[in-house]
């Protein structure tokens, strides 16, 4: 195990130094993480031949991360995904948050969301702890909040993210990480041939604007069914209303048997590689986004990114759960601290 640290740049807004931490295990797996946006900038995982491949999309320097419209690799907070109408009511008070997408809120805030913030850092042996604070009312969210996420690399080829959040007022807390994976490598082209399995017999369909309708529907007999491993591209273009709305897969799946303990939620393989990624989480939902709107952008080492060249598996409370009584409760405060863990594990099959 080793951790090294290097200067990555200076944040143009706060003038704070941005560092990149490399956490490496005995097998050569290495996660490179920025204290800017909590970004997983590189993730090198060993293949059967022990050669490592970088399986996450990202950029070579800080500049493209200042806006990062696709949220490549970033920590999202305090609330991930969408809140309908960009408002919610807690304890009788209505809160208005930024309406930054079609009158709704997406990923908290473009200017102050956690994906564009500089975190404080504490180094461990095989981990780093990134932490920051928000004041009551920041981005419209109630509560003085303390947020931390610990990134841990283990000798079992896992990258583990442990989240902890406290707030002195009831508020909505739903952080995630927005890495895009391509198991052939960050410049590996389309992920439509990747094979996905989800431990989910239901999903939460959306209406226009990708706001959940509130229903929890079975996937059986629909293109949303990944209960048996299936090529992502097989039905992504199907004439199915939900896929038209999301431009492909961009939905929350309801993890079967979620009970707050780490559960296997997803498994991905890529043909022609021996690589498998498993995602474990304590959370009740997982957003599978097929990268439908990545757009053309230059990635690391001159890679030409395009739609669907990476896939995101964002563990979370269900989108808009603050406005849906039947969804698991994402309100946390003095009486309920937020704790969650997500593990990305890599193995060779
Ligand atoms: C989430 C959303 C997608 C998209 C991406 C970022 O995954 O569900 O619709 O906005 O973030 O591009």
CSV table of C-alpha atoms and ligand atoms in Angstrom, one decimal:
chain,number,residue,atom,x,y,z
A,1,UNK,CA,0.0,0.0,0.0
A,2,UNK,CA,1.2,3.5,-0.7
A,3,UNK,CA,-0.1,7.0,-1.0
A,4,UNK,CA,1.6,9.7,-3.0
A,5,UNK,CA,0.5,13.3,-3.4
A,6,UNK,CA,1.3,15.8,-6.1
A,7,UNK,CA,0.1,19.3,-7.0
A,8,UNK,CA,-2.5,19.2,-9.7
A,9,UNK,CA,-3.2,22.9,-10.0
A,10,UNK,CA,-4.8,25.9,-8.3
A,11,UNK,CA,-8.5,26.4,-8.2
A,12,UNK,CA,-9.3,29.5,-10.1
A,13,UNK,CA,-12.1,30.5,-7.8
A,14,UNK,CA,-10.8,29.9,-4.3
A,15,UNK,CA,-7.1,30.0,-5.2
A,16,UNK,CA,-6.7,26.9,-3.1
A,17,UNK,CA,-4.1,24.3,-4.1
A,18,UNK,CA,-5.6,21.2,-5.8
A,19,UNK,CA,-3.8,17.9,-5.1
A,20,UNK,CA,-3.9,14.5,-6.7
A,21,UNK,CA,-3.6,11.6,-4.4
A,22,UNK,CA,-2.6,8.2,-5.7
A,23,UNK,CA,-3.5,5.3,-3.6
A,24,UNK,CA,-1.9,2.0,-4.8
A,25,UNK,CA,-2.4,-1.6,-3.6
A,26,UNK,CA,0.0,-4.6,-3.8
A,27,UNK,CA,-1.5,-5.7,-7.1
A,28,UNK,CA,-0.8,-2.4,-8.9
A,29,UNK,CA,-4.4,-1.2,-8.6
A,30,UNK,CA,-4.3,2.6,-8.3
A,31,UNK,CA,-6.9,5.3,-7.7
A,32,UNK,CA,-5.9,8.9,-8.5
A,33,UNK,CA,-8.2,11.2,-6.7
A,34,UNK,CA,-8.4,15.0,-6.7
A,35,UNK,CA,-9.4,17.1,-3.6
A,36,UNK,CA,-11.2,19.2,-6.3
A,37,UNK,CA,-14.7,17.8,-6.7
A,38,UNK,CA,-13.6,14.5,-5.0
A,39,UNK,CA,-12.9,13.4,-8.6
A,40,UNK,CA,-11.7,9.9,-9.3
A,41,UNK,CA,-9.5,11.0,-12.2
A,42,UNK,CA,-7.8,7.7,-12.9
A,43,UNK,CA,-8.6,4.2,-11.8
A,44,UNK,CA,-6.0,1.6,-12.9
A,45,UNK,CA,-7.1,-1.9,-12.4
A,46,UNK,CA,-5.0,-5.0,-13.1
A,47,UNK,CA,-5.9,-7.5,-15.8
A,48,UNK,CA,-5.1,-11.2,-15.8
A,49,UNK,CA,-1.7,-10.4,-17.3
A,50,UNK,CA,-1.2,-8.0,-14.4
A,51,UNK,CA,-1.0,-5.1,-16.9
A,52,UNK,CA,-3.2,-2.3,-15.5
A,53,UNK,CA,-5.8,-0.4,-17.5
A,54,UNK,CA,-7.4,3.0,-16.6
A,55,UNK,CA,-11.2,2.3,-16.6
A,56,UNK,CA,-12.7,5.7,-15.8
A,57,UNK,CA,-13.3,8.7,-18.0
A,58,UNK,CA,-11.5,11.9,-17.1
A,59,UNK,CA,-9.4,14.9,-18.1
A,60,UNK,CA,-5.6,15.6,-18.0
A,61,UNK,CA,-5.9,19.0,-16.3
A,62,UNK,CA,-8.0,21.0,-14.0
A,63,UNK,CA,-9.6,23.4,-16.6
A,64,UNK,CA,-12.2,21.0,-18.0
A,65,UNK,CA,-13.3,20.1,-14.5
A,66,UNK,CA,-14.4,23.7,-13.7
A,67,UNK,CA,-17.7,23.1,-15.4
A,68,UNK,CA,-17.6,19.4,-16.0
A,69,UNK,CA,-21.2,19.2,-17.5
A,70,UNK,CA,-21.0,15.4,-17.5
A,71,UNK,CA,-19.8,15.3,-13.8
A,72,UNK,CA,-16.9,13.0,-14.9
A,73,UNK,CA,-15.6,11.1,-11.8
A,74,UNK,CA,-17.1,13.7,-9.4
A,75,UNK,CA,-18.6,13.6,-5.9
A,76,UNK,CA,-22.2,14.9,-6.2
A,77,UNK,CA,-23.8,16.6,-3.2
A,78,UNK,CA,-25.5,17.5,-1.1
A,79,UNK,CA,-28.2,15.9,-3.4
A,80,UNK,CA,-27.6,13.7,-6.4
A,81,UNK,CA,-29.9,13.5,-9.4
A,82,UNK,CA,-33.2,15.4,-9.7
A,83,UNK,CA,-35.6,17.2,-7.5
A,84,UNK,CA,-38.9,18.0,-9.3
A,85,UNK,CA,-39.8,21.7,-9.5
A,86,UNK,CA,-36.5,22.5,-7.7
A,87,UNK,CA,-38.4,22.7,-4.4
A,88,UNK,CA,-39.4,20.6,-1.4
A,89,UNK,CA,-41.0,21.0,2.0
A,90,UNK,CA,-39.5,19.8,5.2
A,91,UNK,CA,-41.1,20.4,8.7
A,92,UNK,CA,-43.6,22.8,7.1
A,93,UNK,CA,-41.0,25.1,5.4
A,94,UNK,CA,-40.7,25.2,1.7
A,95,UNK,CA,-37.2,25.3,0.3
A,96,UNK,CA,-36.3,26.5,-3.2
A,97,UNK,CA,-33.1,25.2,-4.7
A,98,UNK,CA,-31.5,26.1,-8.1
A,99,UNK,CA,-33.7,25.3,-11.1
A,100,UNK,CA,-30.8,24.3,-13.3
A,101,UNK,CA,-32.4,21.9,-15.6
A,102,UNK,CA,-35.9,22.5,-17.2
A,103,UNK,CA,-37.3,24.0,-14.1
A,104,UNK,CA,-36.0,21.1,-12.0
A,105,UNK,CA,-32.8,20.6,-9.9
A,106,UNK,CA,-30.1,18.3,-11.1
A,107,UNK,CA,-27.1,17.4,-9.0
A,108,UNK,CA,-27.6,20.3,-6.5
A,109,UNK,CA,-25.9,23.3,-8.1
A,110,UNK,CA,-23.7,24.1,-11.1
A,111,UNK,CA,-21.6,26.7,-9.2
A,112,UNK,CA,-21.3,25.3,-5.6
A,113,UNK,CA,-22.2,21.7,-5.9
A,114,UNK,CA,-19.6,19.3,-4.4
A,115,UNK,CA,-18.4,18.4,-7.9
A,116,UNK,CA,-16.8,21.9,-8.2
A,117,UNK,CA,-15.6,22.4,-4.6
A,118,UNK,CA,-12.2,22.1,-3.0
A,119,UNK,CA,-12.2,19.6,-0.1
A,120,UNK,CA,-10.0,19.4,2.9
A,121,UNK,CA,-8.0,16.2,3.1
A,122,UNK,CA,-6.7,13.9,5.7
A,123,UNK,CA,-4.4,11.1,4.6
A,124,UNK,CA,-4.6,7.5,5.9
A,125,UNK,CA,-2.6,4.4,5.1
A,126,UNK,CA,-4.6,3.2,2.2
A,127,UNK,CA,-7.2,5.9,2.2
A,128,UNK,CA,-7.9,9.6,2.0
A,129,UNK,CA,-10.7,11.4,3.8
A,130,UNK,CA,-12.2,14.4,1.9
A,131,UNK,CA,-14.4,16.7,3.9
A,132,UNK,CA,-16.2,20.1,3.6
A,133,UNK,CA,-18.9,22.1,5.3
A,134,UNK,CA,-22.0,23.9,4.0
A,135,UNK,CA,-23.9,26.6,5.9
A,136,UNK,CA,-27.6,26.7,6.5
A,137,UNK,CA,-29.2,27.9,3.2
A,138,UNK,CA,-26.2,27.2,0.9
A,139,UNK,CA,-27.6,26.3,-2.5
A,140,UNK,CA,-31.0,26.7,-0.8
A,141,UNK,CA,-30.7,23.5,1.3
A,142,UNK,CA,-31.4,23.8,5.0
A,143,UNK,CA,-28.9,22.9,7.8
A,144,UNK,CA,-25.3,23.6,8.7
A,145,UNK,CA,-23.8,20.4,7.2
A,146,UNK,CA,-20.5,18.5,7.5
A,147,UNK,CA,-19.8,16.1,4.7
A,148,UNK,CA,-17.1,13.6,4.4
A,149,UNK,CA,-16.2,10.8,2.0
A,150,UNK,CA,-13.4,8.4,2.6
A,151,UNK,CA,-11.8,6.8,-0.5
A,152,UNK,CA,-10.2,3.4,0.4
A,153,UNK,CA,-8.2,1.1,-1.9
A,154,UNK,CA,-7.9,-2.5,-0.6
A,155,UNK,CA,-5.7,-5.4,-1.6
A,156,UNK,CA,-8.9,-7.1,-2.8
A,157,UNK,CA,-8.9,-4.7,-5.7
A,158,UNK,CA,-11.7,-2.6,-4.3
A,159,UNK,CA,-12.2,1.1,-4.3
A,160,UNK,CA,-14.5,1.7,-1.4
A,161,UNK,CA,-16.3,5.0,-0.7
A,162,UNK,CA,-17.6,5.6,2.8
A,163,UNK,CA,-19.9,8.6,3.2
A,164,UNK,CA,-20.8,10.4,6.4
A,165,UNK,CA,-23.0,13.5,6.6
A,166,UNK,CA,-24.4,15.4,9.6
A,167,UNK,CA,-26.8,18.4,9.6
A,168,UNK,CA,-28.1,20.4,12.5
A,169,UNK,CA,-31.5,20.7,10.7
A,170,UNK,CA,-33.6,18.2,8.8
A,171,UNK,CA,-32.5,18.4,5.2
A,172,UNK,CA,-32.2,16.2,2.1
A,173,UNK,CA,-28.8,14.4,1.9
A,174,UNK,CA,-28.1,12.1,-1.0
A,175,UNK,CA,-24.5,12.2,-2.2
A,176,UNK,CA,-23.1,9.9,-4.9
A,177,UNK,CA,-20.1,9.5,-7.2
A,178,UNK,CA,-20.5,10.1,-10.9
A,179,UNK,CA,-17.7,8.1,-12.4
A,180,UNK,CA,-18.1,6.8,-15.9
A,181,UNK,CA,-16.6,3.3,-16.5
A,182,UNK,CA,-15.3,1.7,-19.6
A,183,UNK,CA,-13.8,-1.7,-18.9
A,184,UNK,CA,-11.8,-1.7,-22.1
A,185,UNK,CA,-10.1,1.4,-20.9
A,186,UNK,CA,-11.0,5.1,-20.8
A,187,UNK,CA,-10.5,5.4,-24.6
A,188,UNK,CA,-12.2,2.1,-25.2
A,189,UNK,CA,-15.1,3.4,-27.4
A,190,UNK,CA,-18.7,2.5,-27.0
A,191,UNK,CA,-19.9,0.7,-23.8
A,192,UNK,CA,-23.0,-0.7,-25.7
A,193,UNK,CA,-21.3,-4.1,-25.9
A,194,UNK,CA,-20.7,-4.2,-22.1
A,195,UNK,CA,-22.8,-6.8,-20.4
A,196,UNK,CA,-24.7,-5.6,-17.3
A,197,UNK,CA,-26.5,-7.4,-14.5
A,198,UNK,CA,-28.5,-5.5,-12.0
A,199,UNK,CA,-29.8,-6.9,-8.7
A,200,UNK,CA,-33.1,-5.2,-9.3
A,201,UNK,CA,-36.5,-6.5,-10.2
A,202,UNK,CA,-38.1,-3.0,-10.2
A,203,UNK,CA,-37.2,0.5,-11.3
A,204,UNK,CA,-38.7,4.0,-10.9
A,205,UNK,CA,-40.1,5.2,-14.3
A,206,UNK,CA,-39.9,8.9,-15.1
A,207,UNK,CA,-42.1,11.5,-16.7
A,208,UNK,CA,-40.8,14.3,-19.0
A,209,UNK,CA,-37.8,16.0,-17.5
A,210,UNK,CA,-36.7,12.6,-16.0
A,211,UNK,CA,-38.6,13.2,-12.8
A,212,UNK,CA,-39.9,10.0,-11.3
A,213,UNK,CA,-43.6,9.5,-11.5
A,214,UNK,CA,-43.6,7.9,-8.1
A,215,UNK,CA,-44.3,4.4,-9.4
A,216,UNK,CA,-42.2,1.4,-8.7
A,217,UNK,CA,-42.6,-0.9,-11.6
A,218,UNK,CA,-41.4,-4.4,-12.4
A,219,UNK,CA,-38.7,-4.7,-15.1
A,220,UNK,CA,-40.0,-8.0,-16.2
A,221,UNK,CA,-40.9,-8.2,-19.9
A,222,UNK,CA,-39.4,-4.7,-20.6
A,223,UNK,CA,-36.0,-3.5,-21.9
A,224,UNK,CA,-35.3,-2.4,-18.3
A,225,UNK,CA,-34.8,-6.0,-17.3
A,226,UNK,CA,-31.1,-6.7,-16.3
A,227,UNK,CA,-31.9,-9.5,-13.9
A,228,UNK,CA,-30.0,-11.7,-16.3
A,229,UNK,CA,-26.7,-10.4,-17.7
A,230,UNK,CA,-27.5,-8.5,-20.9
A,231,UNK,CA,-25.6,-6.5,-23.5
A,232,UNK,CA,-26.4,-2.8,-22.8
A,233,UNK,CA,-26.9,-2.1,-26.5
A,234,UNK,CA,-29.3,-5.0,-27.1
A,235,UNK,CA,-32.5,-3.1,-26.4
A,236,UNK,CA,-31.3,0.5,-25.7
A,237,UNK,CA,-32.9,1.7,-28.9
A,238,UNK,CA,-36.2,-0.2,-28.3
A,239,UNK,CA,-39.5,1.5,-28.9
A,240,UNK,CA,-40.2,1.8,-25.2
A,241,UNK,CA,-41.4,5.1,-23.9
A,242,UNK,CA,-39.0,5.2,-20.9
A,243,UNK,CA,-36.0,4.8,-23.2
A,244,UNK,CA,-37.3,7.6,-25.4
A,245,UNK,CA,-37.6,9.9,-22.4
A,246,UNK,CA,-34.0,9.2,-21.2
A,247,UNK,CA,-32.4,9.0,-24.6
A,248,UNK,CA,-31.5,5.5,-23.6
A,249,UNK,CA,-30.9,4.1,-20.1
A,250,UNK,CA,-30.9,6.9,-17.4
A,251,UNK,CA,-33.1,5.5,-14.6
A,252,UNK,CA,-33.0,4.5,-11.0
A,253,UNK,CA,-33.2,0.8,-10.3
A,254,UNK,CA,-34.6,-0.4,-7.0
A,255,UNK,CA,-32.0,-2.8,-5.4
A,256,UNK,CA,-33.6,-6.1,-4.3
A,257,UNK,CA,-33.3,-6.8,-0.6
A,258,UNK,CA,-31.7,-3.4,0.2
A,259,UNK,CA,-31.5,-3.3,4.0
A,260,UNK,CA,-28.6,-0.9,4.8
A,261,UNK,CA,-26.0,-3.6,4.6
A,262,UNK,CA,-23.5,-3.9,1.7
A,263,UNK,CA,-25.3,-5.7,-1.1
A,264,UNK,CA,-24.2,-6.6,-4.6
A,265,UNK,CA,-26.1,-4.2,-6.8
A,266,UNK,CA,-24.5,-4.5,-10.2
A,267,UNK,CA,-22.0,-6.4,-12.2
A,268,UNK,CA,-20.4,-5.4,-15.5
A,269,UNK,CA,-18.2,-7.2,-17.9
A,270,UNK,CA,-16.8,-6.3,-21.3
A,271,UNK,CA,-16.2,-8.8,-24.1
A,272,UNK,CA,-12.7,-9.1,-25.2
A,273,UNK,CA,-11.4,-8.3,-21.7
A,274,UNK,CA,-11.2,-10.5,-18.7
A,275,UNK,CA,-12.4,-7.7,-16.5
A,276,UNK,CA,-15.4,-7.6,-14.2
A,277,UNK,CA,-16.6,-4.8,-12.0
A,278,UNK,CA,-19.0,-5.4,-9.2
A,279,UNK,CA,-20.8,-2.6,-7.4
A,280,UNK,CA,-21.8,-3.2,-3.8
A,281,UNK,CA,-23.8,-0.6,-1.8
A,282,UNK,CA,-25.7,-0.1,1.4
A,283,UNK,CA,-28.1,2.3,-0.5
A,284,UNK,CA,-31.6,1.4,-1.8
A,285,UNK,CA,-31.1,2.6,-5.4
A,286,UNK,CA,-28.7,2.8,-8.4
A,287,UNK,CA,-28.9,5.1,-11.3
A,288,UNK,CA,-27.7,3.4,-14.4
A,289,UNK,CA,-26.9,6.1,-17.0
A,290,UNK,CA,-25.5,4.8,-20.3
A,291,UNK,CA,-23.7,8.1,-21.0
A,292,UNK,CA,-26.4,9.0,-23.5
A,293,UNK,CA,-25.4,12.7,-23.5
A,294,UNK,CA,-21.6,12.7,-22.8
A,295,UNK,CA,-21.2,14.6,-26.1
A,296,UNK,CA,-17.9,15.0,-28.0
A,297,UNK,CA,-15.1,16.1,-25.7
A,298,UNK,CA,-11.4,15.5,-25.4
A,299,UNK,CA,-10.5,13.1,-22.6
A,300,UNK,CA,-7.3,11.9,-21.1
A,301,UNK,CA,-4.3,11.5,-23.4
A,302,UNK,CA,-6.3,12.9,-26.3
A,303,UNK,CA,-9.1,10.3,-26.1
A,304,UNK,CA,-12.1,11.3,-28.2
A,305,UNK,CA,-15.1,10.9,-25.9
A,306,UNK,CA,-18.6,10.6,-27.3
A,307,UNK,CA,-22.1,9.6,-26.3
A,308,UNK,CA,-22.1,6.2,-24.6
A,309,UNK,CA,-18.3,5.8,-24.3
A,310,UNK,CA,-18.7,5.3,-20.5
A,311,UNK,CA,-21.4,4.2,-18.2
A,312,UNK,CA,-22.3,5.5,-14.8
A,313,UNK,CA,-23.7,3.4,-11.9
A,314,UNK,CA,-24.6,5.9,-9.3
A,315,UNK,CA,-25.7,4.5,-5.9
A,316,UNK,CA,-28.3,6.7,-4.3
A,317,UNK,CA,-31.6,7.3,-2.6
A,318,UNK,CA,-34.2,7.4,-5.4
A,319,UNK,CA,-34.3,10.7,-7.4
A,320,UNK,CA,-36.9,13.2,-6.1
A,321,UNK,CA,-37.5,11.0,-3.0
A,322,UNK,CA,-38.0,14.2,-1.0
A,323,UNK,CA,-41.2,14.7,-3.0
A,324,UNK,CA,-42.4,11.1,-3.1
A,325,UNK,CA,-43.8,9.7,0.1
A,326,UNK,CA,-43.5,6.0,-0.9
A,327,UNK,CA,-39.8,6.3,-1.7
A,328,UNK,CA,-37.1,5.5,1.0
A,329,UNK,CA,-36.7,8.6,3.1
A,330,UNK,CA,-33.6,10.8,2.3
A,331,UNK,CA,-34.2,13.3,5.0
A,332,UNK,CA,-31.4,13.5,7.6
A,333,UNK,CA,-30.8,15.8,10.5
A,334,UNK,CA,-30.2,16.0,14.2
A,335,UNK,CA,-31.9,12.7,14.8
A,336,UNK,CA,-30.6,10.8,11.8
A,337,UNK,CA,-27.1,10.9,10.5
A,338,UNK,CA,-26.3,9.9,6.9
A,339,UNK,CA,-24.0,7.0,6.5
A,340,UNK,CA,-23.5,4.9,3.4
A,341,UNK,CA,-20.8,2.8,1.6
A,342,UNK,CA,-20.3,1.9,-2.0
A,343,UNK,CA,-17.6,-0.5,-3.2
A,344,UNK,CA,-16.4,-1.0,-6.8
A,345,UNK,CA,-14.6,-4.3,-6.9
A,346,UNK,CA,-12.6,-5.5,-9.9
A,347,UNK,CA,-11.7,-9.0,-10.7
A,348,UNK,CA,-10.6,-11.1,-13.7
A,349,UNK,CA,-12.9,-13.8,-14.9
B,1,LIG,C1,-27.2,11.8,-14.1
B,1,LIG,C2,-28.5,12.0,-14.8
B,1,LIG,C3,-28.3,12.1,-16.2
B,1,LIG,C4,-27.3,13.1,-16.6
B,1,LIG,C5,-26.0,12.9,-15.9
B,1,LIG,C6,-25.0,13.9,-16.1
B,1,LIG,O1,-26.7,10.5,-14.4
B,1,LIG,O2,-29.4,11.1,-14.4
B,1,LIG,O3,-29.5,12.5,-16.8
B,1,LIG,O4,-27.7,14.4,-16.3
B,1,LIG,O5,-26.2,12.7,-14.5
B,1,LIG,O6,-24.8,14.2,-17.5
